[in-house]
């Protein structure tokens, strides 16, 4: 026999997770835009996609557009396609993280970095294995493939197809 509890108490029992959105931005040559985290942060010196955590009440697509604009100065007018999601049960003791990935293709564009980053590079997917990435290269290589071909939306668990 189950006992009903007040909604406020029930909500406290629900799982908590960090939610983030990233953008796989490809140029006309099929290169992906990577940003290098500047000194002082936990990922200093590593490279990853434009993106970050959602603000309170923000949906993942809006966060992807906002983060891309804040971190690179790039505003993509075209729709951002949904590429997939990655679930990681624990990241550095913070608990679960759910990453949403969106993609777009752009012609050459200028990049204006935020203070969070100290470098950017347009990188061919086959060169990703030689780059010090923040996360697993398998995630990024798979997402670049999906963004370039539109083959399928991917669901990943810790960077691996589930």
PDB file of C-alpha atoms in Angstrom:
ATOM      1  CA  UNK A   1       0.000   0.000   0.000  1.00  0.00           C
ATOM      2  CA  UNK A   2       1.518   3.300  -1.073  1.00  0.00           C
ATOM      3  CA  UNK A   3       1.223   6.429   0.973  1.00  0.00           C
ATOM      4  CA  UNK A   4       0.731   9.765  -0.714  1.00  0.00           C
ATOM      5  CA  UNK A   5       3.045  12.510   0.376  1.00  0.00           C
ATOM      6  CA  UNK A   6       2.651  16.239  -0.140  1.00  0.00           C
ATOM      7  CA  UNK A   7       3.924  17.464  -3.502  1.00  0.00           C
ATOM      8  CA  UNK A   8       6.720  19.549  -1.908  1.00  0.00           C
ATOM      9  CA  UNK A   9       8.079  16.413  -0.210  1.00  0.00           C
ATOM     10  CA  UNK A  10       7.721  14.298  -3.357  1.00  0.00           C
ATOM     11  CA  UNK A  11       9.630  16.883  -5.450  1.00  0.00           C
ATOM     12  CA  UNK A  12      12.566  16.628  -3.019  1.00  0.00           C
ATOM     13  CA  UNK A  13      12.854  12.913  -3.841  1.00  0.00           C
ATOM     14  CA  UNK A  14      13.223  13.456  -7.610  1.00  0.00           C
ATOM     15  CA  UNK A  15      16.645  13.013  -9.215  1.00  0.00           C
ATOM     16  CA  UNK A  16      18.702  16.130  -9.843  1.00  0.00           C
ATOM     17  CA  UNK A  17      20.871  16.568 -12.946  1.00  0.00           C
ATOM     18  CA  UNK A  18      22.955  19.245 -14.610  1.00  0.00           C
ATOM     19  CA  UNK A  19      21.742  19.990 -18.139  1.00  0.00           C
ATOM     20  CA  UNK A  20      23.935  21.547 -20.821  1.00  0.00           C
ATOM     21  CA  UNK A  21      23.731  22.301 -24.540  1.00  0.00           C
ATOM     22  CA  UNK A  22      26.510  22.351 -27.128  1.00  0.00           C
ATOM     23  CA  UNK A  23      26.699  23.286 -30.806  1.00  0.00           C
ATOM     24  CA  UNK A  24      28.501  21.287 -33.476  1.00  0.00           C
ATOM     25  CA  UNK A  25      29.167  24.100 -35.948  1.00  0.00           C
ATOM     26  CA  UNK A  26      30.553  22.947 -39.305  1.00  0.00           C
ATOM     27  CA  UNK A  27      31.979  25.211 -41.982  1.00  0.00           C
ATOM     28  CA  UNK A  28      31.814  24.746 -45.760  1.00  0.00           C
ATOM     29  CA  UNK A  29      34.857  22.451 -45.639  1.00  0.00           C
ATOM     30  CA  UNK A  30      33.316  20.131 -43.035  1.00  0.00           C
ATOM     31  CA  UNK A  31      35.505  21.425 -40.202  1.00  0.00           C
ATOM     32  CA  UNK A  32      34.085  21.726 -36.688  1.00  0.00           C
ATOM     33  CA  UNK A  33      34.569  24.825 -34.538  1.00  0.00           C
ATOM     34  CA  UNK A  34      36.440  24.072 -31.311  1.00  0.00           C
ATOM     35  CA  UNK A  35      37.135  26.474 -28.462  1.00  0.00           C
ATOM     36  CA  UNK A  36      40.050  26.209 -26.000  1.00  0.00           C
ATOM     37  CA  UNK A  37      39.295  26.895 -22.351  1.00  0.00           C
ATOM     38  CA  UNK A  38      41.474  29.649 -20.906  1.00  0.00           C
ATOM     39  CA  UNK A  39      43.612  29.473 -17.772  1.00  0.00           C
ATOM     40  CA  UNK A  40      42.061  29.354 -14.336  1.00  0.00           C
ATOM     41  CA  UNK A  41      39.135  27.059 -15.140  1.00  0.00           C
ATOM     42  CA  UNK A  42      38.765  23.343 -14.465  1.00  0.00           C
ATOM     43  CA  UNK A  43      39.169  22.445 -18.169  1.00  0.00           C
ATOM     44  CA  UNK A  44      42.015  24.884 -18.834  1.00  0.00           C
ATOM     45  CA  UNK A  45      43.934  24.137 -22.024  1.00  0.00           C
ATOM     46  CA  UNK A  46      41.445  21.631 -23.410  1.00  0.00           C
ATOM     47  CA  UNK A  47      39.232  22.034 -26.455  1.00  0.00           C
ATOM     48  CA  UNK A  48      35.494  21.520 -26.858  1.00  0.00           C
ATOM     49  CA  UNK A  49      32.390  22.775 -28.570  1.00  0.00           C
ATOM     50  CA  UNK A  50      30.685  26.093 -27.888  1.00  0.00           C
ATOM     51  CA  UNK A  51      28.127  25.454 -25.180  1.00  0.00           C
ATOM     52  CA  UNK A  52      27.337  25.391 -21.512  1.00  0.00           C
ATOM     53  CA  UNK A  53      24.754  24.907 -18.814  1.00  0.00           C
ATOM     54  CA  UNK A  54      21.156  25.982 -19.108  1.00  0.00           C
ATOM     55  CA  UNK A  55      19.965  29.018 -17.192  1.00  0.00           C
ATOM     56  CA  UNK A  56      16.942  28.597 -14.907  1.00  0.00           C
ATOM     57  CA  UNK A  57      13.813  28.058 -17.002  1.00  0.00           C
ATOM     58  CA  UNK A  58      15.767  27.925 -20.293  1.00  0.00           C
ATOM     59  CA  UNK A  59      15.177  25.152 -22.816  1.00  0.00           C
ATOM     60  CA  UNK A  60      18.148  23.284 -24.365  1.00  0.00           C
ATOM     61  CA  UNK A  61      17.746  24.796 -27.863  1.00  0.00           C
ATOM     62  CA  UNK A  62      17.615  28.357 -26.520  1.00  0.00           C
ATOM     63  CA  UNK A  63      20.674  27.620 -24.364  1.00  0.00           C
ATOM     64  CA  UNK A  64      22.589  26.328 -27.398  1.00  0.00           C
ATOM     65  CA  UNK A  65      21.880  29.533 -29.346  1.00  0.00           C
ATOM     66  CA  UNK A  66      22.735  31.728 -26.338  1.00  0.00           C
ATOM     67  CA  UNK A  67      25.974  29.909 -25.553  1.00  0.00           C
ATOM     68  CA  UNK A  68      27.095  29.989 -29.191  1.00  0.00           C
ATOM     69  CA  UNK A  69      26.487  33.746 -29.354  1.00  0.00           C
ATOM     70  CA  UNK A  70      28.117  34.444 -25.952  1.00  0.00           C
ATOM     71  CA  UNK A  71      31.197  32.315 -26.555  1.00  0.00           C
ATOM     72  CA  UNK A  72      31.861  33.065 -30.248  1.00  0.00           C
ATOM     73  CA  UNK A  73      29.822  36.107 -31.276  1.00  0.00           C
ATOM     74  CA  UNK A  74      28.123  33.888 -33.887  1.00  0.00           C
ATOM     75  CA  UNK A  75      24.354  34.070 -34.269  1.00  0.00           C
ATOM     76  CA  UNK A  76      23.006  31.341 -36.530  1.00  0.00           C
ATOM     77  CA  UNK A  77      19.719  32.330 -38.160  1.00  0.00           C
ATOM     78  CA  UNK A  78      19.082  28.883 -39.632  1.00  0.00           C
ATOM     79  CA  UNK A  79      17.447  26.187 -37.531  1.00  0.00           C
ATOM     80  CA  UNK A  80      19.794  24.232 -35.294  1.00  0.00           C
ATOM     81  CA  UNK A  81      19.256  20.524 -35.903  1.00  0.00           C
ATOM     82  CA  UNK A  82      19.060  18.165 -32.949  1.00  0.00           C
ATOM     83  CA  UNK A  83      21.987  15.727 -33.158  1.00  0.00           C
ATOM     84  CA  UNK A  84      21.654  13.781 -29.949  1.00  0.00           C
ATOM     85  CA  UNK A  85      22.194  13.617 -26.232  1.00  0.00           C
ATOM     86  CA  UNK A  86      24.754  12.150 -23.852  1.00  0.00           C
ATOM     87  CA  UNK A  87      24.010  10.979 -20.318  1.00  0.00           C
ATOM     88  CA  UNK A  88      26.862  10.795 -17.826  1.00  0.00           C
ATOM     89  CA  UNK A  89      25.933   9.417 -14.378  1.00  0.00           C
ATOM     90  CA  UNK A  90      28.580  11.460 -12.564  1.00  0.00           C
ATOM     91  CA  UNK A  91      31.006  14.174 -13.616  1.00  0.00           C
ATOM     92  CA  UNK A  92      33.607  15.151 -11.064  1.00  0.00           C
ATOM     93  CA  UNK A  93      31.310  14.464  -8.127  1.00  0.00           C
ATOM     94  CA  UNK A  94      28.533  16.760  -9.371  1.00  0.00           C
ATOM     95  CA  UNK A  95      26.124  13.927 -10.106  1.00  0.00           C
ATOM     96  CA  UNK A  96      24.372  13.243 -13.410  1.00  0.00           C
ATOM     97  CA  UNK A  97      24.944  15.466 -16.448  1.00  0.00           C
ATOM     98  CA  UNK A  98      22.747  15.444 -19.544  1.00  0.00           C
ATOM     99  CA  UNK A  99      24.231  17.111 -22.616  1.00  0.00           C
ATOM    100  CA  UNK A 100      22.111  18.118 -25.606  1.00  0.00           C
ATOM    101  CA  UNK A 101      23.901  18.536 -28.936  1.00  0.00           C
ATOM    102  CA  UNK A 102      22.650  20.681 -31.811  1.00  0.00           C
ATOM    103  CA  UNK A 103      24.262  21.278 -35.170  1.00  0.00           C
ATOM    104  CA  UNK A 104      24.423  23.819 -37.971  1.00  0.00           C
ATOM    105  CA  UNK A 105      26.506  24.546 -41.024  1.00  0.00           C
ATOM    106  CA  UNK A 106      27.854  28.022 -41.730  1.00  0.00           C
ATOM    107  CA  UNK A 107      29.998  29.697 -44.316  1.00  0.00           C
ATOM    108  CA  UNK A 108      33.261  31.195 -43.076  1.00  0.00           C
ATOM    109  CA  UNK A 109      32.543  33.549 -40.219  1.00  0.00           C
ATOM    110  CA  UNK A 110      34.554  35.588 -37.753  1.00  0.00           C
ATOM    111  CA  UNK A 111      34.824  34.305 -34.197  1.00  0.00           C
ATOM    112  CA  UNK A 112      34.888  36.677 -31.222  1.00  0.00           C
ATOM    113  CA  UNK A 113      35.908  34.704 -28.155  1.00  0.00           C
ATOM    114  CA  UNK A 114      34.451  35.192 -24.702  1.00  0.00           C
ATOM    115  CA  UNK A 115      36.811  35.670 -21.740  1.00  0.00           C
ATOM    116  CA  UNK A 116      36.212  31.975 -20.894  1.00  0.00           C
ATOM    117  CA  UNK A 117      38.266  30.892 -23.927  1.00  0.00           C
ATOM    118  CA  UNK A 118      41.714  31.774 -25.237  1.00  0.00           C
ATOM    119  CA  UNK A 119      41.677  30.111 -28.643  1.00  0.00           C
ATOM    120  CA  UNK A 120      39.570  28.647 -31.407  1.00  0.00           C
ATOM    121  CA  UNK A 121      40.190  26.347 -34.343  1.00  0.00           C
ATOM    122  CA  UNK A 122      38.249  24.983 -37.299  1.00  0.00           C
ATOM    123  CA  UNK A 123      39.253  21.326 -37.192  1.00  0.00           C
ATOM    124  CA  UNK A 124      38.687  18.471 -39.633  1.00  0.00           C
ATOM    125  CA  UNK A 125      36.967  15.531 -37.883  1.00  0.00           C
ATOM    126  CA  UNK A 126      39.808  13.163 -38.830  1.00  0.00           C
ATOM    127  CA  UNK A 127      42.208  15.435 -36.873  1.00  0.00           C
ATOM    128  CA  UNK A 128      40.235  15.243 -33.610  1.00  0.00           C
ATOM    129  CA  UNK A 129      42.365  12.381 -32.235  1.00  0.00           C
ATOM    130  CA  UNK A 130      45.374  14.735 -32.074  1.00  0.00           C
ATOM    131  CA  UNK A 131      43.540  17.431 -30.097  1.00  0.00           C
ATOM    132  CA  UNK A 132      43.413  17.581 -26.281  1.00  0.00           C
ATOM    133  CA  UNK A 133      39.633  17.464 -25.877  1.00  0.00           C
ATOM    134  CA  UNK A 134      37.605  18.109 -22.742  1.00  0.00           C
ATOM    135  CA  UNK A 135      35.560  14.941 -23.347  1.00  0.00           C
ATOM    136  CA  UNK A 136      35.943  11.675 -25.244  1.00  0.00           C
ATOM    137  CA  UNK A 137      36.883  12.017 -28.920  1.00  0.00           C
ATOM    138  CA  UNK A 138      34.333   9.301 -29.753  1.00  0.00           C
ATOM    139  CA  UNK A 139      31.496  11.641 -28.777  1.00  0.00           C
ATOM    140  CA  UNK A 140      32.715  14.482 -30.957  1.00  0.00           C
ATOM    141  CA  UNK A 141      33.613  12.320 -33.966  1.00  0.00           C
ATOM    142  CA  UNK A 142      30.163  10.705 -33.914  1.00  0.00           C
ATOM    143  CA  UNK A 143      28.396  14.036 -33.572  1.00  0.00           C
ATOM    144  CA  UNK A 144      30.382  15.529 -36.463  1.00  0.00           C
ATOM    145  CA  UNK A 145      29.320  12.583 -38.618  1.00  0.00           C
ATOM    146  CA  UNK A 146      25.657  13.038 -37.697  1.00  0.00           C
ATOM    147  CA  UNK A 147      25.889  16.809 -38.311  1.00  0.00           C
ATOM    148  CA  UNK A 148      27.508  16.355 -41.726  1.00  0.00           C
ATOM    149  CA  UNK A 149      25.338  13.515 -42.995  1.00  0.00           C
ATOM    150  CA  UNK A 150      22.079  13.798 -41.078  1.00  0.00           C
ATOM    151  CA  UNK A 151      22.179  10.000 -40.713  1.00  0.00           C
ATOM    152  CA  UNK A 152      20.545   9.665 -37.297  1.00  0.00           C
ATOM    153  CA  UNK A 153      20.041  11.254 -33.932  1.00  0.00           C
ATOM    154  CA  UNK A 154      22.288   9.590 -31.374  1.00  0.00           C
ATOM    155  CA  UNK A 155      21.720   8.683 -27.745  1.00  0.00           C
ATOM    156  CA  UNK A 156      24.942   8.210 -25.865  1.00  0.00           C
ATOM    157  CA  UNK A 157      25.751   7.003 -22.377  1.00  0.00           C
ATOM    158  CA  UNK A 158      29.135   8.278 -21.245  1.00  0.00           C
ATOM    159  CA  UNK A 159      30.099   8.963 -24.847  1.00  0.00           C
ATOM    160  CA  UNK A 160      29.233   5.529 -26.195  1.00  0.00           C
ATOM    161  CA  UNK A 161      26.165   4.526 -28.225  1.00  0.00           C
ATOM    162  CA  UNK A 162      23.609   3.006 -25.876  1.00  0.00           C
TER     163      UNK A 162
END
